[in-house]
CSV table of C-alpha atoms in Angstrom, one decimal:
chain,number,residue,atom,x,y,z
A,1,UNK,CA,-6.3,54.3,-222.0
A,2,UNK,CA,-5.1,57.6,-220.6
A,3,UNK,CA,-6.7,60.6,-222.3
A,4,UNK,CA,-6.7,64.3,-221.7
A,5,UNK,CA,-9.3,66.5,-220.0
A,6,UNK,CA,-11.5,68.3,-222.6
A,7,UNK,CA,-9.7,71.7,-222.2
A,8,UNK,CA,-6.2,70.1,-222.4
A,9,UNK,CA,-7.3,68.1,-225.4
A,10,UNK,CA,-8.6,71.1,-227.2
A,11,UNK,CA,-5.3,73.0,-226.5
A,12,UNK,CA,-3.2,70.1,-227.7
A,13,UNK,CA,-5.2,69.7,-230.8
A,14,UNK,CA,-4.9,73.4,-231.7
A,15,UNK,CA,-1.1,73.2,-231.1
A,16,UNK,CA,-0.8,70.2,-233.5
A,17,UNK,CA,-3.1,71.8,-236.0
A,18,UNK,CA,-1.0,75.0,-236.0
A,19,UNK,CA,2.1,72.9,-236.6
A,20,UNK,CA,0.7,70.9,-239.6
A,21,UNK,CA,-0.9,74.1,-241.1
A,22,UNK,CA,2.7,75.3,-241.3
A,23,UNK,CA,3.7,71.9,-242.8
A,24,UNK,CA,5.9,71.3,-239.7
A,25,UNK,CA,5.4,67.6,-239.1
A,26,UNK,CA,8.5,67.5,-236.9
A,27,UNK,CA,7.1,70.0,-234.5
A,28,UNK,CA,3.8,68.2,-234.5
A,29,UNK,CA,5.6,64.9,-233.7
A,30,UNK,CA,7.5,66.6,-230.8
A,31,UNK,CA,4.2,67.8,-229.3
A,32,UNK,CA,2.5,64.4,-229.4
A,33,UNK,CA,5.7,62.6,-228.3
A,34,UNK,CA,5.6,64.9,-225.2
A,35,UNK,CA,2.0,64.0,-224.5
A,36,UNK,CA,2.8,60.3,-224.7
A,37,UNK,CA,5.8,60.8,-222.4
A,38,UNK,CA,3.3,62.4,-219.9
A,39,UNK,CA,1.1,59.2,-220.0
A,40,UNK,CA,-1.3,60.0,-222.8
A,41,UNK,CA,-1.9,56.8,-224.8
A,42,UNK,CA,-0.9,56.2,-228.4
A,43,UNK,CA,-4.6,55.5,-229.2
A,44,UNK,CA,-5.8,58.8,-227.6
A,45,UNK,CA,-3.1,60.7,-229.5
A,46,UNK,CA,-4.1,59.1,-232.8
A,47,UNK,CA,-7.8,59.3,-232.5
A,48,UNK,CA,-8.5,62.2,-230.1
A,49,UNK,CA,-5.9,64.6,-231.4
A,50,UNK,CA,-4.6,63.7,-234.9
A,51,UNK,CA,-7.8,62.2,-236.5
A,52,UNK,CA,-9.9,65.4,-236.1
A,53,UNK,CA,-7.3,67.5,-237.8
A,54,UNK,CA,-8.2,66.1,-241.2
A,55,UNK,CA,-11.9,66.9,-240.7
A,56,UNK,CA,-10.9,70.5,-239.6
A,57,UNK,CA,-8.7,71.0,-242.6
A,58,UNK,CA,-11.3,69.6,-245.0
A,59,UNK,CA,-13.9,72.0,-243.4
A,60,UNK,CA,-11.6,75.0,-244.0
A,61,UNK,CA,-11.0,74.0,-247.6
A,62,UNK,CA,-14.7,73.4,-248.3
A,63,UNK,CA,-15.6,76.8,-246.8
A,64,UNK,CA,-13.0,78.5,-248.8
A,65,UNK,CA,-10.7,79.5,-245.9
A,66,UNK,CA,-7.7,77.7,-247.4
A,67,UNK,CA,-6.8,76.8,-251.0
A,68,UNK,CA,-6.1,73.4,-252.4
A,69,UNK,CA,-2.4,73.8,-252.1
A,70,UNK,CA,-2.6,74.7,-248.5
A,71,UNK,CA,-4.9,71.8,-247.8
A,72,UNK,CA,-2.6,69.4,-249.6
A,73,UNK,CA,0.4,70.7,-247.7
A,74,UNK,CA,-1.2,70.3,-244.3
A,75,UNK,CA,-2.6,66.9,-245.2
A,76,UNK,CA,0.9,65.8,-246.2
A,77,UNK,CA,2.2,67.0,-242.8
A,78,UNK,CA,-0.4,64.9,-241.0
A,79,UNK,CA,0.5,61.9,-243.2
A,80,UNK,CA,4.1,62.4,-242.2
A,81,UNK,CA,3.1,62.7,-238.5
A,82,UNK,CA,1.2,59.4,-238.6
A,83,UNK,CA,4.1,57.7,-240.4
A,84,UNK,CA,6.5,59.0,-237.7
A,85,UNK,CA,4.2,57.6,-235.0
A,86,UNK,CA,4.0,54.3,-236.7
A,87,UNK,CA,7.8,54.3,-237.2
A,88,UNK,CA,8.2,54.6,-233.4
A,89,UNK,CA,6.7,51.1,-233.1
A,90,UNK,CA,8.4,47.8,-233.9
A,91,UNK,CA,6.8,45.2,-236.1
A,92,UNK,CA,6.1,42.1,-233.9
A,93,UNK,CA,7.7,38.9,-235.1
A,94,UNK,CA,4.8,36.7,-234.1
A,95,UNK,CA,1.8,39.0,-234.7
A,96,UNK,CA,-1.0,38.1,-237.1
A,97,UNK,CA,-0.3,39.6,-240.5
A,98,UNK,CA,-2.8,42.2,-241.7
A,99,UNK,CA,-2.6,44.1,-245.0
A,100,UNK,CA,-4.1,47.6,-245.1
A,101,UNK,CA,-4.8,49.1,-248.5
A,102,UNK,CA,-7.0,51.7,-250.2
A,103,UNK,CA,-9.5,50.5,-252.8
A,104,UNK,CA,-8.6,50.7,-256.4
A,105,UNK,CA,-9.1,54.4,-257.4
A,106,UNK,CA,-9.1,55.7,-253.9
A,107,UNK,CA,-6.4,58.3,-253.3
A,108,UNK,CA,-7.2,59.2,-249.7
A,109,UNK,CA,-4.5,57.4,-247.8
A,110,UNK,CA,-4.7,59.1,-244.4
A,111,UNK,CA,-7.5,57.0,-242.9
A,112,UNK,CA,-5.9,53.8,-244.0
A,113,UNK,CA,-2.5,55.0,-242.7
A,114,UNK,CA,-4.0,55.7,-239.3
A,115,UNK,CA,-5.6,52.3,-239.1
A,116,UNK,CA,-2.3,50.7,-240.1
A,117,UNK,CA,-0.5,52.6,-237.2
A,118,UNK,CA,-3.3,51.6,-234.8
A,119,UNK,CA,-3.1,47.9,-235.7
A,120,UNK,CA,0.7,48.0,-235.3
A,121,UNK,CA,0.2,49.5,-231.9
A,122,UNK,CA,-2.2,46.6,-231.0
A,123,UNK,CA,0.5,44.1,-231.9
A,124,UNK,CA,-0.4,43.1,-235.4
A,125,UNK,CA,2.2,42.7,-238.1
A,126,UNK,CA,1.1,45.3,-240.6
A,127,UNK,CA,1.8,45.9,-244.2
A,128,UNK,CA,0.5,49.3,-245.5
A,129,UNK,CA,0.1,49.3,-249.3
A,130,UNK,CA,-1.0,52.9,-249.7
A,131,UNK,CA,-3.4,54.5,-252.2
A,132,UNK,CA,-5.3,53.2,-255.2
A,133,UNK,CA,-3.8,49.7,-255.3
A,134,UNK,CA,-4.8,48.1,-258.6
A,135,UNK,CA,-7.0,45.0,-257.9
A,136,UNK,CA,-4.8,42.8,-260.0
A,137,UNK,CA,-1.6,43.8,-258.1
A,138,UNK,CA,-3.4,43.4,-254.8
A,139,UNK,CA,-4.5,39.9,-255.7
A,140,UNK,CA,-1.0,38.9,-256.7
A,141,UNK,CA,0.5,40.3,-253.5
A,142,UNK,CA,-2.1,38.5,-251.3
A,143,UNK,CA,-1.6,35.3,-253.1
A,144,UNK,CA,2.1,35.4,-252.3
A,145,UNK,CA,1.9,36.8,-248.7
A,146,UNK,CA,-1.2,35.0,-247.5
A,147,UNK,CA,-2.1,37.5,-244.7
A,148,UNK,CA,-4.8,36.8,-242.2
A,149,UNK,CA,-6.9,39.7,-243.5
A,150,UNK,CA,-7.1,42.8,-245.7
A,151,UNK,CA,-8.4,46.0,-244.2
A,152,UNK,CA,-9.8,47.9,-247.2
A,153,UNK,CA,-10.4,51.6,-246.9
A,154,UNK,CA,-12.8,53.5,-249.2
A,155,UNK,CA,-13.1,57.2,-248.4
A,156,UNK,CA,-15.6,58.1,-251.2
A,157,UNK,CA,-18.5,56.2,-252.6
A,158,UNK,CA,-17.3,57.2,-256.1
A,159,UNK,CA,-14.7,54.5,-255.7
A,160,UNK,CA,-17.0,51.6,-254.9
A,161,UNK,CA,-16.5,49.9,-258.3
A,162,UNK,CA,-12.8,49.8,-257.6
A,163,UNK,CA,-13.5,48.5,-254.0
A,164,UNK,CA,-15.6,45.7,-255.5
A,165,UNK,CA,-12.7,44.7,-257.8
A,166,UNK,CA,-10.3,44.8,-254.8
A,167,UNK,CA,-12.6,42.6,-252.7
A,168,UNK,CA,-13.0,40.1,-255.5
A,169,UNK,CA,-9.2,40.0,-256.0
A,170,UNK,CA,-8.7,39.3,-252.3
A,171,UNK,CA,-11.3,36.6,-252.2
A,172,UNK,CA,-9.8,34.9,-255.2
A,173,UNK,CA,-6.6,34.7,-253.1
A,174,UNK,CA,-8.6,33.2,-250.2
A,175,UNK,CA,-8.1,36.3,-248.0
A,176,UNK,CA,-11.1,37.9,-246.1
A,177,UNK,CA,-11.8,41.6,-246.3
A,178,UNK,CA,-12.7,43.9,-243.5
A,179,UNK,CA,-14.0,47.2,-245.0
A,180,UNK,CA,-14.0,50.7,-243.5
A,181,UNK,CA,-14.4,54.3,-244.6
A,182,UNK,CA,-17.1,56.8,-245.4
A,183,UNK,CA,-17.5,55.4,-248.9
A,184,UNK,CA,-19.3,52.4,-247.6
A,185,UNK,CA,-22.0,54.5,-245.9
A,186,UNK,CA,-23.6,52.7,-243.0
A,187,UNK,CA,-21.9,49.5,-244.0
A,188,UNK,CA,-24.7,48.1,-246.2
A,189,UNK,CA,-22.7,49.0,-249.3
A,190,UNK,CA,-19.7,47.0,-248.0
A,191,UNK,CA,-21.8,43.9,-247.6
A,192,UNK,CA,-23.5,44.4,-251.0
A,193,UNK,CA,-20.2,44.4,-252.8
A,194,UNK,CA,-18.8,41.3,-250.9
A,195,UNK,CA,-16.8,42.5,-247.9
A,196,UNK,CA,-16.7,39.9,-245.2
A,197,UNK,CA,-17.3,42.5,-242.5
A,198,UNK,CA,-17.5,46.3,-242.0
A,199,UNK,CA,-16.4,48.4,-239.1
A,200,UNK,CA,-17.6,51.9,-238.2
A,201,UNK,CA,-14.8,52.7,-235.8
A,202,UNK,CA,-11.2,51.7,-235.3
A,203,UNK,CA,-12.1,50.0,-232.1
A,204,UNK,CA,-14.8,48.0,-233.7
A,205,UNK,CA,-12.4,47.0,-236.5
A,206,UNK,CA,-9.9,45.7,-233.9
A,207,UNK,CA,-12.7,43.8,-232.0
A,208,UNK,CA,-13.8,42.2,-235.3
A,209,UNK,CA,-10.3,41.1,-236.2
A,210,UNK,CA,-9.9,39.5,-232.9
A,211,UNK,CA,-13.2,37.6,-233.0
A,212,UNK,CA,-14.5,37.0,-236.5
A,213,UNK,CA,-14.6,33.7,-238.4
A,214,UNK,CA,-14.9,34.9,-242.0
A,215,UNK,CA,-15.9,32.8,-245.0
A,216,UNK,CA,-14.6,34.6,-248.1
A,217,UNK,CA,-16.3,32.0,-250.3
A,218,UNK,CA,-19.7,32.8,-248.9
A,219,UNK,CA,-19.2,36.5,-248.9
A,220,UNK,CA,-18.1,36.4,-252.5
A,221,UNK,CA,-21.1,34.2,-253.5
A,222,UNK,CA,-23.5,36.7,-251.9
A,223,UNK,CA,-21.8,39.8,-253.5
A,224,UNK,CA,-23.5,41.9,-256.1
A,225,UNK,CA,-21.0,42.6,-258.8
A,226,UNK,CA,-21.4,45.1,-261.6
A,227,UNK,CA,-24.7,44.6,-263.4
A,228,UNK,CA,-24.8,44.8,-267.2
A,229,UNK,CA,-26.0,48.4,-267.2
A,230,UNK,CA,-23.3,49.7,-264.8
A,231,UNK,CA,-20.5,47.7,-266.5
A,232,UNK,CA,-21.5,49.2,-269.8
A,233,UNK,CA,-21.7,52.7,-268.3
A,234,UNK,CA,-18.2,52.3,-266.9
A,235,UNK,CA,-16.9,51.3,-270.4
A,236,UNK,CA,-18.8,54.3,-271.9
A,237,UNK,CA,-17.5,56.7,-269.1
A,238,UNK,CA,-14.9,58.5,-271.2
A,239,UNK,CA,-17.5,59.3,-273.9
A,240,UNK,CA,-20.2,60.2,-271.4
A,241,UNK,CA,-17.7,62.5,-269.7
A,242,UNK,CA,-16.7,64.2,-272.9
A,243,UNK,CA,-20.3,64.7,-274.1
A,244,UNK,CA,-21.5,66.0,-270.7
A,245,UNK,CA,-18.4,68.3,-270.3
A,246,UNK,CA,-19.0,69.9,-273.8
A,247,UNK,CA,-22.7,70.3,-273.0
A,248,UNK,CA,-22.0,72.1,-269.7
A,249,UNK,CA,-19.3,74.2,-271.2
A,250,UNK,CA,-21.6,75.5,-273.8
A,251,UNK,CA,-23.8,76.9,-271.1
A,252,UNK,CA,-21.2,78.0,-268.6
A,253,UNK,CA,-18.5,79.2,-271.0
A,254,UNK,CA,-15.0,78.2,-271.9
A,255,UNK,CA,-13.5,80.1,-269.0
A,256,UNK,CA,-14.6,77.4,-266.6
A,257,UNK,CA,-14.0,74.4,-268.9
A,258,UNK,CA,-11.1,73.0,-266.7
A,259,UNK,CA,-13.1,73.2,-263.5
A,260,UNK,CA,-16.2,71.7,-265.2
A,261,UNK,CA,-14.0,68.8,-266.5
A,262,UNK,CA,-12.7,68.0,-263.0
A,263,UNK,CA,-16.1,68.1,-261.5
A,264,UNK,CA,-17.7,66.2,-264.3
A,265,UNK,CA,-15.3,63.2,-264.1
A,266,UNK,CA,-16.1,62.7,-260.4
A,267,UNK,CA,-19.8,63.0,-261.2
A,268,UNK,CA,-19.4,60.2,-263.8
A,269,UNK,CA,-17.7,58.0,-261.2
A,270,UNK,CA,-20.4,58.7,-258.7
A,271,UNK,CA,-23.0,57.8,-261.3
A,272,UNK,CA,-21.3,54.4,-262.1
A,273,UNK,CA,-21.2,53.6,-258.4
A,274,UNK,CA,-24.8,54.6,-258.0
A,275,UNK,CA,-26.0,52.4,-260.8
A,276,UNK,CA,-23.7,49.5,-259.7
A,277,UNK,CA,-25.2,49.4,-256.2
A,278,UNK,CA,-28.7,50.6,-257.4
A,279,UNK,CA,-28.3,53.2,-254.7
A,280,UNK,CA,-29.6,56.6,-255.9
A,281,UNK,CA,-28.4,58.2,-252.6
A,282,UNK,CA,-24.8,58.0,-253.8
A,283,UNK,CA,-25.5,60.3,-256.6
A,284,UNK,CA,-27.7,62.6,-254.5
A,285,UNK,CA,-25.1,62.8,-251.7
A,286,UNK,CA,-22.3,63.7,-254.1
A,287,UNK,CA,-24.5,66.3,-255.8
A,288,UNK,CA,-25.4,67.9,-252.5
A,289,UNK,CA,-21.8,68.0,-251.4
A,290,UNK,CA,-20.7,69.5,-254.7
A,291,UNK,CA,-23.4,72.2,-254.4
A,292,UNK,CA,-22.4,73.1,-250.9
A,293,UNK,CA,-18.7,73.1,-251.8
A,294,UNK,CA,-19.2,75.4,-254.8
A,295,UNK,CA,-21.4,77.8,-252.9
A,296,UNK,CA,-18.6,78.1,-250.3
A,297,UNK,CA,-15.6,78.3,-252.6
A,298,UNK,CA,-17.1,80.2,-255.5
A,299,UNK,CA,-20.0,82.0,-254.0
A,300,UNK,CA,-22.6,80.2,-256.1
A,301,UNK,CA,-23.9,76.7,-256.5
A,302,UNK,CA,-25.5,77.3,-259.9
A,303,UNK,CA,-23.0,75.1,-261.7
A,304,UNK,CA,-24.2,71.9,-260.0
A,305,UNK,CA,-27.6,71.6,-261.6
A,306,UNK,CA,-26.1,72.5,-265.0
A,307,UNK,CA,-23.5,69.8,-264.7
A,308,UNK,CA,-26.1,67.3,-263.5
A,309,UNK,CA,-28.4,68.2,-266.4
A,310,UNK,CA,-25.6,67.9,-268.9
A,311,UNK,CA,-24.7,64.5,-267.6
A,312,UNK,CA,-28.4,63.5,-267.7
A,313,UNK,CA,-28.5,64.4,-271.4
A,314,UNK,CA,-25.3,62.3,-272.0
A,315,UNK,CA,-26.7,59.1,-270.4
A,316,UNK,CA,-30.4,59.3,-271.1
A,317,UNK,CA,-30.2,56.9,-274.0
A,318,UNK,CA,-27.4,54.8,-272.5
A,319,UNK,CA,-28.7,54.0,-269.0
A,320,UNK,CA,-32.3,54.5,-267.8
A,321,UNK,CA,-31.2,53.8,-264.2
A,322,UNK,CA,-28.5,56.5,-264.4
A,323,UNK,CA,-30.9,59.0,-265.8
A,324,UNK,CA,-33.4,58.2,-263.0
A,325,UNK,CA,-30.7,58.6,-260.3
A,326,UNK,CA,-29.7,62.0,-261.8
A,327,UNK,CA,-33.4,63.0,-261.8
A,328,UNK,CA,-33.5,62.2,-258.1
A,329,UNK,CA,-30.3,64.2,-257.4
A,330,UNK,CA,-31.5,67.2,-259.3
A,331,UNK,CA,-35.0,67.1,-257.7
A,332,UNK,CA,-33.5,67.0,-254.1
A,333,UNK,CA,-30.9,69.8,-254.5
A,334,UNK,CA,-31.5,72.6,-252.0
């Protein structure tokens, strides 16, 4: 694989970043096409130049340097860039068929789109299904198409219940699942909810696809599905959300009701995932991220413990495990 020296790599990355920050995917594609014409590999362009852009744009948004609209526009430009890169490759007629999809509820498509482009580059026949594929639809598609594998992306742990449903649907169709994404943590969460394998990097994912001998029946038999407490908490989620939102709004005031509502709903999702996996770190990690983000974008993190306490009051009599996980998150906030 041909790659650039560090200084050239930094310069090229900044040039592409400037293009996507202006929502100019065409210019970004011209830049990376020029690099590949000079001998830089597709893989290096994808993972050394394009992949870090999303991290940088996310950092700028979290620190308040850019607004949500600017972040969405630049992300859209990167998505278009990756689609153009994938479109420059031809689907092989005889390659193994791999389906790439985001877990049910997961709206972060860029990591999955990049993996789809990479697998196409490696010679796989790839179908990219995009974001938040309902598990029932995924199962029906897999039943009809019978691919060799599903690569399932989950960017946020809040979507692990949806990932579990996606994995179960794939297994019911007899198709193994290779999981990837930050939502699975160090991979133990992927195994817990039934994935046949987990990959930390694109290169590891490719190596697994080329060598594994999955047994979807055994992976499914070993999976931990939703326990009774987490299943009921998910059913009760709309009421928990409404009660917690109203409690928090009484303290913070109606002026921030909309913002509290948006934050509260994701907190409820994190709590369901935390209880489902019996992993209090999911709730703690999200609470810590929320606190840091609010401090950077609004100058204060004081809303985070208020939201967590309001949510605690709403679930205390419904779910002892959820209440305990919230206690842990509150106690460990900086």
